[in-house]
Structures are given as structure tokens and as C-alpha cells.
mmCIF file of C-alpha atoms and ligand atoms in Angstrom:
data_model
loop_
_atom_site.group_PDB
_atom_site.id
_atom_site.type_symbol
_atom_site.label_atom_id
_atom_site.label_comp_id
_atom_site.label_asym_id
_atom_site.label_seq_id
_atom_site.Cartn_x
_atom_site.Cartn_y
_atom_site.Cartn_z
ATOM 1 C CA MET A 1443 -75.264 217.762 79.948
ATOM 2 C CA TYR A 1444 -77.173 218.217 76.697
ATOM 3 C CA ARG A 1445 -76.093 220.894 74.281
ATOM 4 C CA ASP A 1446 -76.195 220.898 70.551
ATOM 5 C CA VAL A 1447 -74.090 222.621 67.930
ATOM 6 C CA SER A 1448 -77.123 222.860 65.665
ATOM 7 C CA SER A 1449 -77.379 226.532 66.724
ATOM 8 C CA CYS A 1450 -74.547 227.360 64.292
ATOM 9 C CA ASN A 1451 -75.911 230.793 63.518
ATOM 10 C CA THR A 1452 -75.715 231.931 67.128
ATOM 11 C CA TYR A 1453 -72.176 230.749 67.933
ATOM 12 C CA ASN A 1454 -69.078 230.484 65.786
ATOM 13 C CA TYR A 1455 -68.291 226.861 66.560
ATOM 14 C CA GLY A 1456 -65.903 226.586 63.620
ATOM 15 C CA ASP A 1457 -63.558 229.244 64.996
ATOM 16 C CA ALA A 1458 -60.576 228.486 67.287
ATOM 17 C CA VAL A 1459 -60.868 231.965 68.840
ATOM 18 C CA TYR A 1460 -64.423 231.164 69.900
ATOM 19 C CA TRP A 1461 -63.350 227.920 71.600
ATOM 20 C CA ASP A 1462 -60.347 229.490 73.376
ATOM 21 C CA ALA A 1463 -62.567 232.220 74.798
ATOM 22 C CA ARG A 1464 -65.156 229.691 75.865
ATOM 23 C CA TYR A 1465 -62.650 227.447 77.636
ATOM 24 C CA VAL A 1466 -61.088 230.466 79.443
ATOM 25 C CA GLN A 1467 -64.562 231.418 80.663
ATOM 26 C CA GLU A 1468 -65.890 227.973 81.565
ATOM 27 C CA GLY A 1469 -62.976 225.898 82.881
ATOM 28 C CA GLY A 1470 -64.084 222.676 84.575
ATOM 29 C CA SER A 1471 -65.230 219.835 82.377
ATOM 30 C CA PHE A 1472 -68.139 219.208 80.045
ATOM 31 C CA ASP A 1473 -69.111 216.330 77.767
ATOM 32 C CA TRP A 1474 -71.142 217.248 74.713
ATOM 33 C CA TYR A 1475 -74.110 215.105 73.660
ATOM 34 C CA GLN A 1476 -73.383 211.907 75.608
ATOM 35 C CA ARG A 1477 -71.149 210.550 78.348
ATOM 36 C CA TYR A 1478 -68.917 207.521 77.923
ATOM 37 C CA ALA A 1479 -71.291 205.301 79.925
ATOM 38 C CA ALA A 1480 -73.940 205.610 77.201
ATOM 39 C CA LEU A 1481 -71.434 205.190 74.358
ATOM 40 C CA ARG A 1482 -69.496 202.353 75.960
ATOM 41 C CA PRO A 1483 -71.280 199.451 74.198
ATOM 42 C CA PHE A 1484 -70.440 200.953 70.805
ATOM 43 C CA VAL A 1485 -66.896 201.990 71.672
ATOM 44 C CA ARG A 1486 -66.031 198.607 73.197
ATOM 45 C CA LYS A 1487 -67.568 196.747 70.256
ATOM 46 C CA TYR A 1488 -65.681 198.565 67.517
ATOM 47 C CA ILE A 1489 -62.554 199.908 69.243
ATOM 48 C CA PRO A 1490 -60.960 197.285 71.505
ATOM 49 C CA ALA A 1491 -59.232 198.442 74.707
ATOM 50 C CA SER A 1492 -55.826 197.505 73.266
ATOM 51 C CA SER A 1493 -56.289 200.061 70.453
ATOM 52 C CA ARG A 1494 -54.251 203.168 69.932
ATOM 53 C CA VAL A 1495 -56.998 205.813 69.932
ATOM 54 C CA LEU A 1496 -57.126 209.368 68.612
ATOM 55 C CA MET A 1497 -59.752 211.620 70.218
ATOM 56 C CA VAL A 1498 -60.283 214.528 67.822
ATOM 57 C CA GLY A 1499 -61.542 217.807 69.295
ATOM 58 C CA CYS A 1500 -61.374 216.471 72.861
ATOM 59 C CA GLY A 1501 -62.291 219.810 74.480
ATOM 60 C CA ASN A 1502 -62.557 219.465 78.260
ATOM 61 C CA ALA A 1503 -64.605 216.260 78.154
ATOM 62 C CA VAL A 1504 -64.055 213.433 80.655
ATOM 63 C CA MET A 1505 -64.723 210.790 77.991
ATOM 64 C CA SER A 1506 -61.024 209.864 77.603
ATOM 65 C CA GLU A 1507 -60.534 209.619 81.374
ATOM 66 C CA ASP A 1508 -63.546 207.311 81.579
ATOM 67 C CA MET A 1509 -62.102 205.178 78.782
ATOM 68 C CA VAL A 1510 -58.813 204.793 80.663
ATOM 69 C CA LYS A 1511 -60.760 203.729 83.754
ATOM 70 C CA ASP A 1512 -62.388 201.157 81.488
ATOM 71 C CA GLY A 1513 -59.043 199.711 80.394
ATOM 72 C CA TYR A 1514 -57.903 201.799 77.395
ATOM 73 C CA GLU A 1515 -54.148 202.240 77.455
ATOM 74 C CA ASP A 1516 -53.225 204.714 74.761
ATOM 75 C CA ILE A 1517 -55.392 207.722 73.924
ATOM 76 C CA VAL A 1518 -53.994 210.733 72.091
ATOM 77 C CA ASN A 1519 -56.258 213.765 72.477
ATOM 78 C CA ILE A 1520 -56.070 216.736 70.152
ATOM 79 C CA ASP A 1521 -57.901 220.047 70.020
ATOM 80 C CA ILE A 1522 -57.442 223.302 68.149
ATOM 81 C CA SER A 1523 -57.849 225.208 71.414
ATOM 82 C CA ALA A 1524 -54.518 225.725 73.174
ATOM 83 C CA VAL A 1525 -56.478 226.763 76.270
ATOM 84 C CA ALA A 1526 -58.308 223.434 76.446
ATOM 85 C CA ILE A 1527 -55.144 221.434 75.773
ATOM 86 C CA ASP A 1528 -53.084 223.251 78.449
ATOM 87 C CA MET A 1529 -55.882 222.749 80.959
ATOM 88 C CA MET A 1530 -56.294 219.051 80.157
ATOM 89 C CA ARG A 1531 -52.560 218.339 80.084
ATOM 90 C CA LYS A 1532 -52.224 219.738 83.619
ATOM 91 C CA LYS A 1533 -55.351 217.970 84.844
ATOM 92 C CA TYR A 1534 -54.214 214.569 83.587
ATOM 93 C CA GLU A 1535 -50.450 214.723 84.012
ATOM 94 C CA TYR A 1536 -50.751 211.806 86.452
ATOM 95 C CA ILE A 1537 -52.437 209.546 83.831
ATOM 96 C CA PRO A 1538 -49.753 208.308 81.409
ATOM 97 C CA GLN A 1539 -52.341 206.675 79.120
ATOM 98 C CA LEU A 1540 -53.604 210.148 78.131
ATOM 99 C CA LYS A 1541 -51.665 212.535 75.913
ATOM 100 C CA TYR A 1542 -52.802 216.024 74.892
ATOM 101 C CA MET A 1543 -51.622 217.969 71.839
ATOM 102 C CA GLN A 1544 -52.815 221.220 70.312
ATOM 103 C CA MET A 1545 -53.573 220.478 66.665
ATOM 104 C CA ASP A 1546 -55.987 221.352 63.872
ATOM 105 C CA VAL A 1547 -57.876 218.238 62.802
ATOM 106 C CA ARG A 1548 -57.618 219.450 59.193
ATOM 107 C CA ASP A 1549 -53.842 219.100 59.266
ATOM 108 C CA MET A 1550 -52.537 216.266 61.394
ATOM 109 C CA SER A 1551 -49.332 215.836 59.376
ATOM 110 C CA PHE A 1552 -47.467 215.401 62.691
ATOM 111 C CA PHE A 1553 -48.709 211.766 62.625
ATOM 112 C CA PRO A 1554 -47.601 209.266 59.980
ATOM 113 C CA ASP A 1555 -50.149 207.259 57.931
ATOM 114 C CA ASP A 1556 -51.858 204.303 59.654
ATOM 115 C CA SER A 1557 -51.065 205.607 63.158
ATOM 116 C CA PHE A 1558 -54.328 204.708 64.910
ATOM 117 C CA ASP A 1559 -56.711 201.771 65.331
ATOM 118 C CA GLY A 1560 -59.592 204.051 66.257
ATOM 119 C CA VAL A 1561 -60.547 207.711 65.897
ATOM 120 C CA ILE A 1562 -63.376 209.134 68.025
ATOM 121 C CA ASP A 1563 -65.159 212.359 67.173
ATOM 122 C CA LYS A 1564 -67.865 213.682 69.457
ATOM 123 C CA GLY A 1565 -69.112 216.982 68.104
ATOM 124 C CA THR A 1566 -65.978 218.059 66.234
ATOM 125 C CA LEU A 1567 -67.071 217.477 62.636
ATOM 126 C CA ASP A 1568 -70.291 219.181 63.736
ATOM 127 C CA SER A 1569 -68.270 222.225 64.815
ATOM 128 C CA LEU A 1570 -66.411 222.382 61.512
ATOM 129 C CA MET A 1571 -69.729 222.199 59.697
ATOM 130 C CA CYS A 1572 -70.624 225.493 61.414
ATOM 131 C CA GLY A 1573 -67.523 227.289 60.161
ATOM 132 C CA THR A 1574 -66.747 229.122 56.966
ATOM 133 C CA ASP A 1575 -65.865 226.822 54.042
ATOM 134 C CA ALA A 1576 -67.583 223.988 55.932
ATOM 135 C CA PRO A 1577 -67.556 221.386 53.112
ATOM 136 C CA ILE A 1578 -63.850 222.016 52.448
ATOM 137 C CA SER A 1579 -62.994 221.797 56.167
ATOM 138 C CA ALA A 1580 -65.011 218.580 56.481
ATOM 139 C CA ALA A 1581 -63.241 217.041 53.476
ATOM 140 C CA GLN A 1582 -59.814 218.037 54.848
ATOM 141 C CA MET A 1583 -60.638 216.607 58.251
ATOM 142 C CA LEU A 1584 -62.070 213.328 56.964
ATOM 143 C CA ALA A 1585 -59.173 212.804 54.540
ATOM 144 C CA GLU A 1586 -56.776 213.211 57.464
ATOM 145 C CA VAL A 1587 -58.798 210.858 59.673
ATOM 146 C CA CYS A 1588 -58.794 208.278 56.876
ATOM 147 C CA ARG A 1589 -55.042 208.636 56.343
ATOM 148 C CA LEU A 1590 -54.334 208.106 60.044
ATOM 149 C CA LEU A 1591 -56.536 205.021 60.387
ATOM 150 C CA LYS A 1592 -54.970 201.610 59.944
ATOM 151 C CA PRO A 1593 -56.808 199.372 57.453
ATOM 152 C CA GLY A 1594 -59.588 197.711 59.453
ATOM 153 C CA GLY A 1595 -59.593 200.673 61.870
ATOM 154 C CA THR A 1596 -62.707 202.575 62.898
ATOM 155 C CA TYR A 1597 -63.733 206.233 62.792
ATOM 156 C CA MET A 1598 -66.608 206.705 65.234
ATOM 157 C CA LEU A 1599 -68.572 209.895 64.716
ATOM 158 C CA ILE A 1600 -71.064 210.967 67.386
ATOM 159 C CA THR A 1601 -73.161 213.783 65.969
ATOM 160 C CA TYR A 1602 -76.566 215.409 65.788
ATOM 161 C CA GLY A 1603 -76.305 215.276 61.976
ATOM 162 C CA ASP A 1604 -78.705 212.855 60.319
ATOM 163 C CA PRO A 1605 -77.666 210.807 57.278
ATOM 164 C CA THR A 1606 -79.019 213.307 54.743
ATOM 165 C CA VAL A 1607 -76.358 215.787 55.895
ATOM 166 C CA ARG A 1608 -73.546 213.448 57.008
ATOM 167 C CA MET A 1609 -73.562 210.551 54.520
ATOM 168 C CA PRO A 1610 -72.520 212.717 51.532
ATOM 169 C CA HIS A 1611 -69.336 213.522 53.463
ATOM 170 C CA LEU A 1612 -68.691 210.046 54.866
ATOM 171 C CA ARG A 1613 -69.429 207.958 51.809
ATOM 172 C CA ARG A 1614 -66.859 209.412 49.459
ATOM 173 C CA PRO A 1615 -65.326 206.481 47.572
ATOM 174 C CA MET A 1616 -61.758 207.628 48.294
ATOM 175 C CA TYR A 1617 -62.194 206.786 52.019
ATOM 176 C CA ASN A 1618 -63.427 203.246 51.345
ATOM 177 C CA TRP A 1619 -65.386 203.243 54.604
ATOM 178 C CA LYS A 1620 -68.113 200.811 55.429
ATOM 179 C CA VAL A 1621 -70.625 202.849 57.422
ATOM 180 C CA THR A 1622 -72.933 201.409 60.080
ATOM 181 C CA LEU A 1623 -75.439 203.737 61.718
ATOM 182 C CA TYR A 1624 -76.845 203.774 65.229
ATOM 183 C CA ASN A 1625 -79.048 206.267 67.018
ATOM 184 C CA ILE A 1626 -79.417 206.947 70.727
ATOM 185 C CA PRO A 1627 -81.770 209.332 72.555
ATOM 186 C CA ARG A 1628 -80.510 212.407 74.370
ATOM 187 C CA PRO A 1629 -79.593 211.839 78.013
ATOM 188 C CA GLY A 1630 -82.728 212.065 80.138
ATOM 189 C CA PHE A 1631 -85.131 211.629 77.220
ATOM 190 C CA GLN A 1632 -88.428 210.109 78.368
ATOM 191 C CA LYS A 1633 -90.075 207.854 75.820
ATOM 192 C CA PRO A 1634 -93.741 208.886 75.364
ATOM 193 C CA GLU A 1635 -96.185 206.102 76.147
ATOM 194 C CA ASN A 1636 -97.725 206.223 72.666
ATOM 195 C CA CYS A 1637 -94.313 206.160 70.953
ATOM 196 C CA SER A 1638 -94.397 203.960 67.846
ATOM 197 C CA SER A 1639 -90.615 203.753 67.480
ATOM 198 C CA SER A 1640 -89.270 201.181 64.996
ATOM 199 C CA ARG A 1641 -86.431 200.382 67.348
ATOM 200 C CA LYS A 1642 -86.085 197.129 69.313
ATOM 201 C CA SER A 1643 -82.744 198.017 70.894
ATOM 202 C CA TYR A 1644 -80.310 200.939 70.548
ATOM 203 C CA LEU A 1645 -77.599 198.380 70.051
ATOM 204 C CA GLU A 1646 -79.120 197.315 66.745
ATOM 205 C CA PRO A 1647 -77.929 199.303 63.720
ATOM 206 C CA ILE A 1648 -80.525 201.208 61.704
ATOM 207 C CA PRO A 1649 -81.098 199.424 58.389
ATOM 208 C CA LEU A 1650 -80.184 201.883 55.631
ATOM 209 C CA ASP A 1651 -81.851 202.172 52.247
ATOM 210 C CA GLU A 1652 -80.031 201.862 48.924
ATOM 211 C CA LYS A 1653 -78.960 205.514 49.161
ATOM 212 C CA GLY A 1654 -77.413 205.042 52.600
ATOM 213 C CA LEU A 1655 -80.307 206.916 54.216
ATOM 214 C CA ILE A 1656 -82.827 206.017 56.914
ATOM 215 C CA PRO A 1657 -85.922 204.440 55.344
ATOM 216 C CA LYS A 1658 -88.845 206.901 55.199
ATOM 217 C CA ASP A 1659 -91.083 204.710 57.367
ATOM 218 C CA TRP A 1660 -88.481 204.428 60.159
ATOM 219 C CA VAL A 1661 -89.715 206.142 63.329
ATOM 220 C CA LEU A 1662 -87.142 207.650 65.695
ATOM 221 C CA GLU A 1663 -87.959 207.460 69.388
ATOM 222 C CA ASP A 1664 -86.448 210.901 70.057
ATOM 223 C CA PRO A 1665 -86.520 213.284 67.083
ATOM 224 C CA ASP A 1666 -83.505 215.174 68.549
ATOM 225 C CA SER A 1667 -81.460 212.067 69.209
ATOM 226 C CA HIS A 1668 -77.781 211.553 68.464
ATOM 227 C CA TYR A 1669 -76.352 209.486 65.651
ATOM 228 C CA ILE A 1670 -73.343 207.226 65.866
ATOM 229 C CA TYR A 1671 -71.669 206.561 62.525
ATOM 230 C CA VAL A 1672 -69.252 203.662 62.702
ATOM 231 C CA CYS A 1673 -66.963 203.970 59.681
ATOM 232 C CA ARG A 1674 -64.676 200.983 59.194
ATOM 233 C CA LYS A 1675 -61.749 201.538 56.866
ATOM 234 C CA MET A 1676 -61.852 198.593 54.498
ATOM 235 C CA ASP A 1677 -58.746 196.966 53.089
ATOM 236 C CA ASP A 1678 -57.778 197.825 49.500
ATOM 237 C CA GLY A 1679 -59.985 195.802 47.177
ATOM 238 C CA GLU A 1680 -62.600 195.124 49.870
ATOM 239 C CA ILE A 1681 -66.070 196.294 48.856
ATOM 240 C CA ASP A 1682 -69.001 197.314 51.046
ATOM 241 C CA ASP A 1683 -71.574 194.814 49.835
ATOM 242 C CA THR A 1684 -74.279 196.098 52.198
ATOM 243 C CA LEU A 1685 -74.996 199.066 49.965
ATOM 244 C CA THR A 1686 -75.212 199.127 46.220
ATOM 245 C CA TYR A 1687 -75.378 202.900 46.122
ATOM 246 C CA ARG A 1688 -72.127 204.757 45.578
ATOM 247 C CA LEU A 1689 -71.832 208.474 46.004
ATOM 248 C CA THR A 1690 -70.449 209.927 42.830
ATOM 249 C CA ALA A 1691 -71.292 213.591 43.340
ATOM 250 C CA ASP A 1692 -68.420 215.637 44.721
ATOM 251 C CA VAL A 1693 -69.518 217.335 47.935
ATOM 252 C CA LEU A 1694 -67.094 220.197 47.444
HETATM 253 C C1 SAM B 2469 -68.664 220.467 70.411
HETATM 254 S S1 SAM B 2469 -67.070 220.489 71.146
HETATM 255 C C2 SAM B 2469 -66.877 218.778 71.596
HETATM 256 C C3 SAM B 2469 -65.842 218.570 72.667
HETATM 257 C C4 SAM B 2469 -65.686 217.102 73.128
HETATM 258 N N1 SAM B 2469 -65.376 216.231 72.021
HETATM 259 C C5 SAM B 2469 -66.927 216.601 73.818
HETATM 260 O O1 SAM B 2469 -67.523 215.621 73.378
HETATM 261 O O2 SAM B 2469 -67.328 217.176 74.823
HETATM 262 C C6 SAM B 2469 -66.038 220.612 69.696
HETATM 263 C C7 SAM B 2469 -64.551 220.650 69.981
HETATM 264 O O3 SAM B 2469 -63.871 220.653 68.718
HETATM 265 C C8 SAM B 2469 -62.767 221.527 68.805
HETATM 266 N N2 SAM B 2469 -62.430 221.953 67.433
HETATM 267 C C9 SAM B 2469 -63.123 222.793 66.624
HETATM 268 N N3 SAM B 2469 -62.495 222.929 65.442
HETATM 269 C C10 SAM B 2469 -61.381 222.152 65.499
HETATM 270 C C11 SAM B 2469 -60.323 221.876 64.596
HETATM 271 N N4 SAM B 2469 -60.285 222.422 63.376
HETATM 272 N N5 SAM B 2469 -59.341 221.035 64.988
HETATM 273 C C12 SAM B 2469 -59.357 220.465 66.234
HETATM 274 N N6 SAM B 2469 -60.341 220.700 67.133
HETATM 275 C C13 SAM B 2469 -61.342 221.521 66.776
HETATM 276 C C14 SAM B 2469 -63.236 222.656 69.700
HETATM 277 O O4 SAM B 2469 -62.171 223.376 70.275
HETATM 278 C C15 SAM B 2469 -64.076 221.884 70.717
HETATM 279 O O5 SAM B 2469 -63.294 221.511 71.824
#
């Protein structure tokens, strides 16, 4: 169940050829990082079941199927791997709520602006961050995600990347996203008895400092846990008053 794309140097996660070969070899299904059951409280809270949802870099995960079982009615799944998309389209041809399209997340011009209420990304930005020209790919992807979100819509990023490496990409003023951060342990993680974690409940957001980072005295229960960034696209003129810090440096 648990795999991480932090081993960028070993595998070329940013390359479509790599993913095609992997899906030919593996077949079956696999959910990176977390299953829907663990993510459900966050998904249901921020992306209502009536939403039109875009699952970016769906791979061969069962997350979208689980969401349909939970009442979601319209989930468009895209992936750069034609192998994964062909496989998933055949597997789910009997579920009309699920659509599968081969597409590069950096160019989703097929869809008009404001097409989706929610965009879910589990491990796909992480993959792009392993590729060549990672900051440019990330900026292209996030600009497209922002364009496709309706005002008030939510981009939910599930990643191993902590705020020092993800916030500079997410907090670019042009997106006008209000970012809320959560953190959940890896599946199967056993909390040590002497753990001095700052956390009362996973369902509580982590309070961020004025730079949008985790305060230095905050103790994570599991040092290799996963982060959930909930990025709400604010209306024009709306300002995120929870943070005074604004990123001005260009990440490119
Ligand atoms: C780490 S896997 C995650 C798969 C799935 N989201 C999950 O949670 O199990 C990353 C996925 O992103 C896809 N991917 C990588 N680069 C992409 C791109 N530029 N556009 C669309 N999908 C991409 C890969 O083919 C792969 O299926």
C-alpha cells in the first residue's frame, strides 16, 4: 500500500514512458499513499458529492471507484499514460459516473475555464517534481488546475512534500488560493508510546506560521506522514486573511 515518490533519483516518475512501462508490467490496481477511506473526511468536507470532480494522474487507483460508491456522480479521470487510461476505461465501462481520458496535466486545454468544482491530486504533482524542468512543469500544471476550478472550488493535493517544498508553488498570488494544511500518518503507522505529537486530531488543520510553514515547535506523529493541502480558489477581490505573508519570489 505505501510507496513514496521521494525516491526520484531511482525512478523517472516525471516521464510518461516510465509510467506506460510500469502499467504494462503491473496491471491490477494500486493506490499511492492513502486509500479513499482515510481521505474521506477531507474529501467530503471540501468537495461535496454533487461536485464535478477532476482526478489528475488517476493511474490505476481505486479511489474514484470508492468515491462513486460513496455517492459522487461525476468524476473525470485523466492520466498521461495511455496504458493506464485504456485499462481503466475497460475496467469501469459499466460505471457511467467515471470517465477516463488520456491527457497531460500541464495542458488540459480540452476543458474550458471553470469546468470543475474539485480537483484531486494524489501523487501527481509529486511525480512532476521528479521530472526534468520540474518547477516549470509544476507551474504549468497548477496554472491549468487553477484555470479549470470554478471560483470557490477546491484543489486537494495529497503529497509527501512538506510546506517548505510545496508552499512556494501553491502560494503564488496569481492562483489566489487559500491554503489549509492537514497531515495524516502512513497507513499502518504505529504511534510510539512516548510520542509527544502536537496533534489532537488529524481532522484539525495544522496552524501555519506567518510564512505559511509549520511552526518549528510542531511535532509530527509520523515523520514520513502525508500532507493534504486544501487550496480553495477565492473569488476575485477576496483576500486570505489567515496569512499576512505573500510569496513574491518567482519559483521559476
Ligand atoms: C504516483 S502515481 C499516483 C497515481 C494515483 N493518483 C494514485 O493515487 O494511486 C502518479 C500518476 O501521475 C501520472 N502522471 C505523471 N505525469 C503526468 C502528467 N504530466 N499528466 C498526467 N498524469 C501524469 C502517472 O502516469 C501516474 O499514474
